[in-house]
Amino acid sequence: MTVTDEDPVDRGVSPNSHDALRRALTMISGKWKLEILWLLYHRTHRFGELLKTIHGVSQHVLTKQLRELEADGLITRKIYAEVPPRVEYSMTDATRELEPTIQSLMLWWENHGSNTRGT
Amino acid sequence: MTVTDEDPVDRGVSPNSHDALRRALTMISGKWKLEILWLLYHRTHRFGELLKTIHGVSQHVLTKQLRELEADGLITRKIYAEVPPRVEYSMTDATRELEPTIQSLMLWWENHGSNTRGT
DNA sequence: CTGGATCCCCCAGGATACTG
DNA sequence: CAGTATCCTGGGGGATCCAG
């Protein structure tokens, strides 16, 4: 320990780690992203399914969030060139490996976070 | 509302977990919160120290983020009734226990997140 | 069915100035 | 030194309509 206020390395991370962290958080901080990922953890979903299942989200926003998740490599978008268009979204390896972290956060929340400002 | 057509898979979580999760994420999603927490992991800091160390943040915003963190029980604010006002911020138990989760997220980022958009 | 294009609202966050 | 009080802007997210 002996953290002399000048020793940036002590937990095995670089000084700018919080910066990378912020980006990581941003990737999953969209209002519906967690719910989307959650559904995709179970199985592949079509756009319409997501729209129906996630109550309260509009196509516009859902599309946007999906696009962002895709750009961040968190989900895969597969388009079927059929007459009634069909698009399926599924998770990626990255998403799957993220799950333990999510679990970790959830556990923490249950222990410490849920009893503060309940706004 | 419960999950609809899929089996209650269970990764040890309740149906509405994504909701709680979002709140947990929100708690640490402020633009400077991670950096603040990071500094407080090392040691207690005064307001002025944080303001100087965290480049780019204004008093206004820093104050706001600190207030939010405090309201969420992530930091402690101690005021010394001295002539030159002194206020010290330090982390709480909750914060300390959150660290592994943060580490987990960081590791994930290094493995999967850093090679997508953003560089 | 999927998902653009528009318009709107709200608020986190930035800049600046003023006090106890 | 620490913290308010204003004012301002960008962008996330909502609603609605149009299109391939």
CSV table of C-alpha atoms (C1' of nucleotides) in Angstrom, one decimal, chain A residues 46-48 60 67 77 89, chain C residues 1-7:
chain,number,residue,atom,x,y,z
A,46,ARG,CA,-35.7,-10.2,-34.2
A,47,PHE,CA,-36.2,-6.5,-34.3
A,48,GLY,CA,-39.9,-6.8,-33.8
A,60,HIS,CA,-36.4,5.1,-33.3
A,67,ARG,CA,-26.8,0.5,-33.9
A,77,ARG,CA,-26.9,-7.8,-36.7
A,89,TYR,CA,-29.8,-9.6,-33.3
C,1,DC,C1',-41.0,-5.8,-41.1
C,2,DT,C1',-37.4,-2.8,-40.4
C,3,DG,C1',-35.8,1.6,-39.8
C,4,DG,C1',-34.9,6.1,-41.6
C,5,DA,C1',-36.3,11.4,-41.1
C,6,DT,C1',-38.3,15.2,-38.2
C,7,DC,C1',-39.5,17.7,-34.4
